[in-house]
XYZ file of C-alpha atoms in Angstrom:
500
model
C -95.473 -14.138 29.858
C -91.419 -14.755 29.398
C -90.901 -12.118 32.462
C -93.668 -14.311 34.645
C -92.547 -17.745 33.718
C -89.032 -16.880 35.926
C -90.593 -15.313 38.826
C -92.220 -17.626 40.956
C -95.908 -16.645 41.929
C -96.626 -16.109 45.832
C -94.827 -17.735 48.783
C -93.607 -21.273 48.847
C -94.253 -23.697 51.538
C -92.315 -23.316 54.870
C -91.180 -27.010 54.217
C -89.855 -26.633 51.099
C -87.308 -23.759 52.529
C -86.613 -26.691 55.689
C -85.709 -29.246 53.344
C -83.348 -26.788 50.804
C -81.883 -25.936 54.172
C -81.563 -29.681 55.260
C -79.830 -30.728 51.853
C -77.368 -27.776 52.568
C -76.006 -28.105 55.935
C -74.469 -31.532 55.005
C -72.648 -30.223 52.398
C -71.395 -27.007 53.900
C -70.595 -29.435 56.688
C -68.273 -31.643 54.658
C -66.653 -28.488 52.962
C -65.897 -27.165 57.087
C -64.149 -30.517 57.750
C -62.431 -30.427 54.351
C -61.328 -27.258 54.946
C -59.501 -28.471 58.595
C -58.199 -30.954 56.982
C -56.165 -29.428 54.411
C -55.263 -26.854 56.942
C -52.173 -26.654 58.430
C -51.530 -27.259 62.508
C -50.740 -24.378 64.046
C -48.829 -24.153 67.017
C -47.390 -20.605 67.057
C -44.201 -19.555 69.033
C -43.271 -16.482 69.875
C -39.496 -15.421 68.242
C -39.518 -11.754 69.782
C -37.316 -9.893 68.052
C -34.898 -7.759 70.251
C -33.201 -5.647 67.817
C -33.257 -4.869 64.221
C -31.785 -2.578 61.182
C -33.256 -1.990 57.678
C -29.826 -3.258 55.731
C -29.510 -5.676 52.654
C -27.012 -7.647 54.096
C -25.029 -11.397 54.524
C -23.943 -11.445 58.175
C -21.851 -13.911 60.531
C -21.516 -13.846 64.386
C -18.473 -13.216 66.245
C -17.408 -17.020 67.111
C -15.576 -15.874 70.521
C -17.826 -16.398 73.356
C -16.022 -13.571 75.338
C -18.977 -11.724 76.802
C -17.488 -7.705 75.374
C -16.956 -9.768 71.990
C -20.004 -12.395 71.524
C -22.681 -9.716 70.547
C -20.895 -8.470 67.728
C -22.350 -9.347 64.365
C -20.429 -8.473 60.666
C -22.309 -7.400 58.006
C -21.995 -6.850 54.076
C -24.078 -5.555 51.843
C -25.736 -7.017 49.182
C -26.711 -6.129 45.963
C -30.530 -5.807 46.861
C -31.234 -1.967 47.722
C -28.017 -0.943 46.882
C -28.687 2.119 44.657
C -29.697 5.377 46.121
C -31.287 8.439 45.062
C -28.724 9.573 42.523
C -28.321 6.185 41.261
C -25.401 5.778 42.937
C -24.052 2.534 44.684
C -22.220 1.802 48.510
C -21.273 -1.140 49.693
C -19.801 -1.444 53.427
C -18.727 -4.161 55.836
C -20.067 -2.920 59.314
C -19.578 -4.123 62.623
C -22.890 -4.582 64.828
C -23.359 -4.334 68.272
C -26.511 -6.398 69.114
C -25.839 -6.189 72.923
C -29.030 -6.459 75.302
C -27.893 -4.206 77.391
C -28.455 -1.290 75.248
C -31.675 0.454 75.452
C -32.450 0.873 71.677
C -34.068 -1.859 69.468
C -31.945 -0.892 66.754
C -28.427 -2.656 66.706
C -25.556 -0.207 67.150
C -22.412 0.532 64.616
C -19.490 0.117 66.022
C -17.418 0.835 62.790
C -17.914 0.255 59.015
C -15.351 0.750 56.204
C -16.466 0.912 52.725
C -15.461 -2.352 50.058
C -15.577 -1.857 46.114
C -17.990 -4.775 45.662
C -21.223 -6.306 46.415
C -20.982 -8.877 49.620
C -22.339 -12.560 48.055
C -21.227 -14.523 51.594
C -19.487 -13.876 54.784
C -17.552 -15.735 57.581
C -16.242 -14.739 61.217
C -13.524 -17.259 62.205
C -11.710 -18.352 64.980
C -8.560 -17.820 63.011
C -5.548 -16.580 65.395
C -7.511 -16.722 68.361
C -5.462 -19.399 70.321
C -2.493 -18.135 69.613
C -3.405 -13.961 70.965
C -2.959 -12.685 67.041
C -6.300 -12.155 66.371
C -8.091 -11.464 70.065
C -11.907 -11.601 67.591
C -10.591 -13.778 64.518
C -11.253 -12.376 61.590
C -13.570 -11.645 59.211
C -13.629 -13.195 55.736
C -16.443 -11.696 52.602
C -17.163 -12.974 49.434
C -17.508 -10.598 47.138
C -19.548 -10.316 43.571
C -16.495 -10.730 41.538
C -15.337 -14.027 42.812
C -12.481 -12.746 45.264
C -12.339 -13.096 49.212
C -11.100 -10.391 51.714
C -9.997 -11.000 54.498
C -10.436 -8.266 57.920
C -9.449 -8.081 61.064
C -12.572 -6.727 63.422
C -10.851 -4.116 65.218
C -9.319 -2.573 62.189
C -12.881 -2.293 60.892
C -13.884 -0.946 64.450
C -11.359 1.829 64.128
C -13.005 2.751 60.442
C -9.685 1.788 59.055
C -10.387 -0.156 55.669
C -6.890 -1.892 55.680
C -7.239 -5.770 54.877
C -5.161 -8.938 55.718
C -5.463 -10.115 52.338
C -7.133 -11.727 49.940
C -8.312 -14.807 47.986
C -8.750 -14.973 43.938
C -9.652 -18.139 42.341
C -13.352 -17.569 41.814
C -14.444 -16.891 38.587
C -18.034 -15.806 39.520
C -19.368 -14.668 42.611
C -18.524 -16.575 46.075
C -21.692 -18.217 47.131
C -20.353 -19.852 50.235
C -17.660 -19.547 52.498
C -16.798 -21.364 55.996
C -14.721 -21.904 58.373
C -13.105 -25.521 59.543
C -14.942 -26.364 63.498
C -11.850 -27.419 64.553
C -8.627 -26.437 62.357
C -9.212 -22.605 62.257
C -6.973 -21.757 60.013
C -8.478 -23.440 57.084
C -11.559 -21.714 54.983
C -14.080 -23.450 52.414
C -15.134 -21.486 49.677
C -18.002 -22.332 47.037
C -18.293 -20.221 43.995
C -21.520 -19.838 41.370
C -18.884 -20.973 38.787
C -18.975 -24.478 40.263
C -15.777 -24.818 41.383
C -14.787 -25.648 45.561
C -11.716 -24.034 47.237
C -9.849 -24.681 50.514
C -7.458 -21.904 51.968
C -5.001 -22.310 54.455
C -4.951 -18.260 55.687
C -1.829 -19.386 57.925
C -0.251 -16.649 56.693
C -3.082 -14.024 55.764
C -1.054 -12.475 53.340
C -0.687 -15.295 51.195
C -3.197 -17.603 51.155
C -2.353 -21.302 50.130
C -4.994 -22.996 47.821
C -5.923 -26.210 47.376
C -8.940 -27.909 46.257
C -11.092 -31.459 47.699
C -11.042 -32.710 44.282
C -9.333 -33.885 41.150
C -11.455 -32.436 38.647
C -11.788 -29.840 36.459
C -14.459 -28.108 38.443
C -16.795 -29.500 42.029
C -20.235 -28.947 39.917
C -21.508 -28.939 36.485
C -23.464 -26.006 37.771
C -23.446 -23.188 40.559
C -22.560 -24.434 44.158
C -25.336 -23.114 46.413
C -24.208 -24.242 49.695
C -20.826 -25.943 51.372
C -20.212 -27.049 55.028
C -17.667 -28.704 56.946
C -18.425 -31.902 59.298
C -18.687 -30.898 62.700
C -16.699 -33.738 63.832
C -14.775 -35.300 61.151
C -12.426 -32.915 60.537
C -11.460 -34.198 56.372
C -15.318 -34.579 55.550
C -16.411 -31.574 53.333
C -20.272 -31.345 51.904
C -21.226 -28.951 49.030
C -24.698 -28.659 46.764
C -25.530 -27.263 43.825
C -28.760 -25.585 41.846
C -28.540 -28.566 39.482
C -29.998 -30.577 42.856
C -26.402 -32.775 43.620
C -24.729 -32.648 46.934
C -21.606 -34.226 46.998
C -19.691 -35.776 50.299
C -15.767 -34.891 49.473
C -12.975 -36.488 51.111
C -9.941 -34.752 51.896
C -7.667 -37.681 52.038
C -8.346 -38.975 49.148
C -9.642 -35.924 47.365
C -12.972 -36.912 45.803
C -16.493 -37.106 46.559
C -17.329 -40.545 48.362
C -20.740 -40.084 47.894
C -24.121 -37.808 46.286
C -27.422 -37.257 46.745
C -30.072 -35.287 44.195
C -32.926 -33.504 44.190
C -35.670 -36.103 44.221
C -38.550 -36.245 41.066
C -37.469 -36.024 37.890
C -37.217 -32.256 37.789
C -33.495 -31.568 39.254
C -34.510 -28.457 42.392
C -31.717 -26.419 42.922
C -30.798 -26.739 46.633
C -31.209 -23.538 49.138
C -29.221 -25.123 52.274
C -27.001 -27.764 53.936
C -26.439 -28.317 57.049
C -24.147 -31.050 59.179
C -26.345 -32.435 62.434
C -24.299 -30.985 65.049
C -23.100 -34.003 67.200
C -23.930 -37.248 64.375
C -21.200 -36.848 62.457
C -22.933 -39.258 59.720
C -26.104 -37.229 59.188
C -26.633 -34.527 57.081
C -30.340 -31.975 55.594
C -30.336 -30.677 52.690
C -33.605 -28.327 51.389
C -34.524 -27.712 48.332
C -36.126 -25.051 45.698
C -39.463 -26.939 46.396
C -41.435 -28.168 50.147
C -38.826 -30.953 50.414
C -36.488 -31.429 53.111
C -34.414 -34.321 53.341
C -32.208 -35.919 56.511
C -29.684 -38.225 55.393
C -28.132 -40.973 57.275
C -25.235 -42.154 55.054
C -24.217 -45.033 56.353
C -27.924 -46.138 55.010
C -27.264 -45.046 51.243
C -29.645 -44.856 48.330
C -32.524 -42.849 50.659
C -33.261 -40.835 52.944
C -33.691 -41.977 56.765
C -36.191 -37.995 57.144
C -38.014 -36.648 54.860
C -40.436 -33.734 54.918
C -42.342 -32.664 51.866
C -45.755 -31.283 50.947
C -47.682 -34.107 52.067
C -47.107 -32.709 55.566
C -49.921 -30.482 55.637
C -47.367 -27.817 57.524
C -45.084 -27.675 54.676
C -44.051 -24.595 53.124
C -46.672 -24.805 49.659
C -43.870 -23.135 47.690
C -40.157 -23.628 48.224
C -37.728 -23.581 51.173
C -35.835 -20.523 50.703
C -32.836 -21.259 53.944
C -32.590 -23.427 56.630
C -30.466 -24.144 59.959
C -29.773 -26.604 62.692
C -30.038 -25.695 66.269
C -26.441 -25.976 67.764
C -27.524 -26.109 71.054
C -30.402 -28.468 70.698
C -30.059 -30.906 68.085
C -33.573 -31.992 67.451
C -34.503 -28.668 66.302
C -34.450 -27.937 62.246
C -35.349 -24.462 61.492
C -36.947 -23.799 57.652
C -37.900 -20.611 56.220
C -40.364 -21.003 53.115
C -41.668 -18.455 49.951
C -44.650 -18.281 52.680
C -43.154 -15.890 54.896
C -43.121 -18.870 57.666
C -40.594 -20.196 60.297
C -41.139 -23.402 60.630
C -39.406 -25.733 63.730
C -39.181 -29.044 62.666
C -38.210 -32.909 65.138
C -34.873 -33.800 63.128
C -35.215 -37.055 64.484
C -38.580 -38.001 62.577
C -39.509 -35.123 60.846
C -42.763 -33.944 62.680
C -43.547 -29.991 62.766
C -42.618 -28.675 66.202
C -44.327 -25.209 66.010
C -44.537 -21.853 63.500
C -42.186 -19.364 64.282
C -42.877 -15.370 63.322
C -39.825 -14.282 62.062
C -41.069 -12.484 58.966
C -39.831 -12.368 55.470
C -39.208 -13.632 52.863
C -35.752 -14.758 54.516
C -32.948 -15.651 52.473
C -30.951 -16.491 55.728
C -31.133 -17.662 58.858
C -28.160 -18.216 62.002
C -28.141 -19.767 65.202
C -26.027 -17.598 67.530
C -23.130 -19.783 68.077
C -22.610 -19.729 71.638
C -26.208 -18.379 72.974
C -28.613 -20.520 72.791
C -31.795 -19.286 71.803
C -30.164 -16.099 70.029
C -31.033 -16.029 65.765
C -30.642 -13.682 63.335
C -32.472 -12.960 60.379
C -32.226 -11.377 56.533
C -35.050 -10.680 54.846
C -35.516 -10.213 51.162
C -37.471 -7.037 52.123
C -33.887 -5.823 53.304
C -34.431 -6.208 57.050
C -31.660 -7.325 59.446
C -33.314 -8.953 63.201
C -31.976 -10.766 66.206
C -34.589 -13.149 67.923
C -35.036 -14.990 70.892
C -36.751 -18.099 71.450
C -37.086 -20.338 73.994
C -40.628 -22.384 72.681
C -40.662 -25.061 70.547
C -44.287 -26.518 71.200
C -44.009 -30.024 72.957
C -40.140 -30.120 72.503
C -38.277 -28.376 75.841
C -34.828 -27.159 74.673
C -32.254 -28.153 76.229
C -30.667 -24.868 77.325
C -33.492 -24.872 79.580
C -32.827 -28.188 81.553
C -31.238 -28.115 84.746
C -27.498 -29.816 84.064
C -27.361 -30.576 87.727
C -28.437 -30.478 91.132
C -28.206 -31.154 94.459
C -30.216 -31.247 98.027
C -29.874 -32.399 101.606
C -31.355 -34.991 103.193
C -31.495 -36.742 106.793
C -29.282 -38.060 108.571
C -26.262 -36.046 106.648
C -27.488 -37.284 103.306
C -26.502 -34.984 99.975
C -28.200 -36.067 97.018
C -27.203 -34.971 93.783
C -27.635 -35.535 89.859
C -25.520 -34.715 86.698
C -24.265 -35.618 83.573
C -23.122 -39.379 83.666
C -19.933 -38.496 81.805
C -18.741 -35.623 83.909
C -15.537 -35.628 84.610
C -13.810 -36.967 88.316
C -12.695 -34.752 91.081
C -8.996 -35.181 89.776
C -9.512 -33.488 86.707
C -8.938 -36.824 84.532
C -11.390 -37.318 82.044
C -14.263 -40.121 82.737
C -14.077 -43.299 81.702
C -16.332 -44.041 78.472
C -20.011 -45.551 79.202
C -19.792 -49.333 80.074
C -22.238 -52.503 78.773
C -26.123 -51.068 78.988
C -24.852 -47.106 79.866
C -25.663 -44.353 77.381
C -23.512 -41.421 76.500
C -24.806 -38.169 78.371
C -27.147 -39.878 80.199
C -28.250 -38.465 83.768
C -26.770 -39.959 87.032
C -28.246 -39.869 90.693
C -25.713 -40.085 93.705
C -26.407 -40.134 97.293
C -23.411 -39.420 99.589
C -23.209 -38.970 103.262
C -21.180 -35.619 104.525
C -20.322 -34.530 107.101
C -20.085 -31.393 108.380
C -19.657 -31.307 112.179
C -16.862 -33.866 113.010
C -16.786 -33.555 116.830
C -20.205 -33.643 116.764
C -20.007 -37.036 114.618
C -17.130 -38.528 116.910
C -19.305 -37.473 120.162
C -22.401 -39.352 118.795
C -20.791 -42.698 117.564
C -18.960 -42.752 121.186
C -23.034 -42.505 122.953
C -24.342 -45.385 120.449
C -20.983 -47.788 121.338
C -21.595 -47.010 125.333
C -25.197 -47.906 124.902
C -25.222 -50.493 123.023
C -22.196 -51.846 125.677
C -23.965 -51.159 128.814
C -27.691 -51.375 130.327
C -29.214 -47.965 130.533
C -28.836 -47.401 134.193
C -25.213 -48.883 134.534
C -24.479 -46.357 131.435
C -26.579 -43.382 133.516
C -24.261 -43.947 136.893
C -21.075 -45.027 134.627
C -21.600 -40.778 133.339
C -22.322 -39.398 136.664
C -18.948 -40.811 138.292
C -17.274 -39.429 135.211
C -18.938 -35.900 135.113
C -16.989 -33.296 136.985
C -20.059 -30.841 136.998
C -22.409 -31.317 140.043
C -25.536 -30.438 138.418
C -24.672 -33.081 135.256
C -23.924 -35.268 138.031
C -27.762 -35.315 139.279
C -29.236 -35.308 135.889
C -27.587 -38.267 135.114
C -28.311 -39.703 138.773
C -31.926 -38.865 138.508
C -32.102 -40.197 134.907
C -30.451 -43.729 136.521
C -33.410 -43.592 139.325
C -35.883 -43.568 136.318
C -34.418 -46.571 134.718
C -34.231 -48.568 137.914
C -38.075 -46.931 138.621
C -38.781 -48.496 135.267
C -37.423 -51.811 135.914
């Protein structure tokens, strides 16, 4: 009897089975559309990656946009997958050719030389460019021990492992290190000690130091990330993995303003970033799915931000991050997930998904080719991309700057940049009442490109418009020397007077 009672004797009613069914679909219907809902959009671009290398490295692109020079990348090890076999460590500041030219899909050495200590950060600046010292800059590496060396490319191209000089203030490793935008001489360096350093390599040999601050040390904690304004050349940010960024001042030399982490649990941030032509905004991500855009003239919040209640946030944290140069709108984020996200700087909204792989712990815009990035992965795997889609957003390196076609009647019509500058070489006049700054302009000019031609055809409208057609018709056949012109014109003076 207890093995009966549980088995239910002979077959049940076809209804009963339609009406379990009925009660079911509903509610695997609501769990479908719950499911959407919580799932992210998806709007995939394709990043194809043109060349790659298995290295645990920090790199930084050559910043001269000479065409034999621009494909060069500088790398530095890291400490990830340093060992070998006979537990046994190498570390090496190489010189990369990532040139498209070149058949193979992995990037080329050029030249390497081999460095005592781990690479922690890395820089390519512009520094002696101007003046024909340094033809590719130089190369600048923070190192695991808190010092800076400083290279010059085609020493490193020759194998020769001769420096410039170098930098020791850093009492723990260098976690940052950048160049100034516009006074290339000048390097920012952020250290996991806290502290914030500004060198004036002038004189390689013997750097000057200074620092954008009074006190004892930047950060209570570790800096994480520092960058220079892109157009205010005394404006210095830096951020730290107790969740402040500080705005310094080099005037004054102190921080005129901070942001933290928001919540009451203080994130660490992962990366900072300057917009490239609004000198007054700045991002900053976190060790969490936030992403904040600051506008700070408007202090005390953020004007962007983008956290996990945007359903195509990264569920963990946002590991790097980067700003388009060439096309401002475009925020790149890298996330725990192993995603590339593009986000609309100028509200936030997700643009598209980008497959770059990962887990990345950096992330560069090439800075002179547009729609050039490269990539380090956790994983230990160096790649170059290209990409041209954002989803609905058209980069800009894709507009047409200008243009121009003919018309009628000697017509050219043409369109450009509003701000261009004039035919003599002087610089345009800045946008009047109503005008907006790189704004498109359409001109229509008349040219002319046959002047006899011109001069022959404004003398036949004056004479016809002067005289009736068949006085003008004899008036050109007593003129004409040629005997057959004179008929044609005689006949065509018959037609008129035919004609009435």
């Amino acid at each position: 009897q207890g093995v009966t009672r549980g088995v239910t004797r002979g077959p049940q009613p076809v209804g009963s089975h339609r009406r379990q069914l009925q009660h079911q679909r509903p509610a695997a219907a609501s769990q479908q559309q719950q499911q959407q809902q919580q799932a992210p959009p998806q709007h995939s671009s394709y990043a194809a990656p043109v060349k790659s290398l298995k290295r645990s490295s920090t790199v930084a692109w050559c910043p001269s946009s000479r065409p034999e020079h621009s494909a060069l990348l500088a790398s530095g090890t890291t400490d990830a997958g340093t060992i070998d076999a006979n537990w046994s460590s190498h570390y090496h500041l190489e010189i990369l050719s990532t040139s498209f030219a070149e058949p193979s899909p992995e990037m080329r050495s050029v030249g390497r030389i081999e460095v005592p200590q781990s690479f922690s950060s890395i820089a390519w600046g512009k520094v002696g460019m101007a003046e024909g010292k340094h033809a590719a800059g130089i190369i600048a590496g923070g190192l695991s021990d808190g010092s800076i060396g400083l290279w010059n490319p085609f020493e490193i191209a020759g194998n020769k492992p001769h420096s410039l000089g170098h930098c020791n203030s850093h009492n723990a490793a260098v976690s940052g290190l950048e160049f100034h935008p516009s006074k290339h001489n000048l390097l920012a360096s952020a250290g996991a000690d806290g502290d914030v350093f500004i060198w004036d390599l002038t004189n390689t040999s013997k750097p000057s130091l200074s620092k954008p601050h009074k006190a004892t040390k930047a950060h209570a904690m570790g800096v994480t990330a520092i960058a220079w304004n892109k157009a205010v050349p005394f404006i210095l940010a830096s951020s730290s993995e107790q969740g402040v960024t500080n705005i310094w001042d080099l005037r004054y030399k102190r921080a005129i303003l901070n942001m933290k982490s928001p919540g009451q649990y203080r994130l660490a941030t992962t990366g900072l970033c300057w917009h490239p032509t609004e000198s007054v905004q700045i991002a900053v991500s976190y060790k969490g799915p936030v992403v904040e855009i600051w506008d700070l003239r408007k202090k005390g919040f953020p004007t962007v931000k983008i956290d996990n209640t945007n359903m195509a946030m990264h569920p963990g944290s946002v590991e790097t991050m980067a700003w388009c140069p060439h096309e401002p709108r475009v925020l790149l984020t890298s996330g725990d997930d192993r995603r590339g996200v593009c986000w609309d700087a100028k509200d936030g909204s997700y643009l598209c998904d980008l497959a770059l792989g990962g887990p990345l712990n950096e992330l560069q815009w090439h800075p002179s080719r547009p729609s050039i990035l490269s990539t380090c992965s956790y994983d230990g795997d160096l790649t170059v991309h290209t990409c041209h889609d954002f989803g609905p957003l058209a980069p800009s390196w894709l507009k047409r700057p200008r243009g121009v076609s003919f018309g009628f009647g000697g017509r050219l019509l043409s369109f450009g940049a509003a701000d261009a500058p004039s035919k003599d070489g002087k610089a345009a006049t800045p946008p009047g009442p109503g005008q907006v700054k790189g704004t498109t302009s359409v001109k229509v000019q008349r040219t002319v490109t046959e002047p006899e031609f011109v001069k022959h055809a404004k003398a036949l409208v004056h004479e016809v418009r002067s005289f009736p057609p068949r006085e003008f018709c004899e008036k050109r056949a007593s003129e004409s020397s040629c005997a057959a012109e004179k008929e044609t014109w005689r006949l065509m003076s018959a037609l008129f007077e035919q004609g009435g």
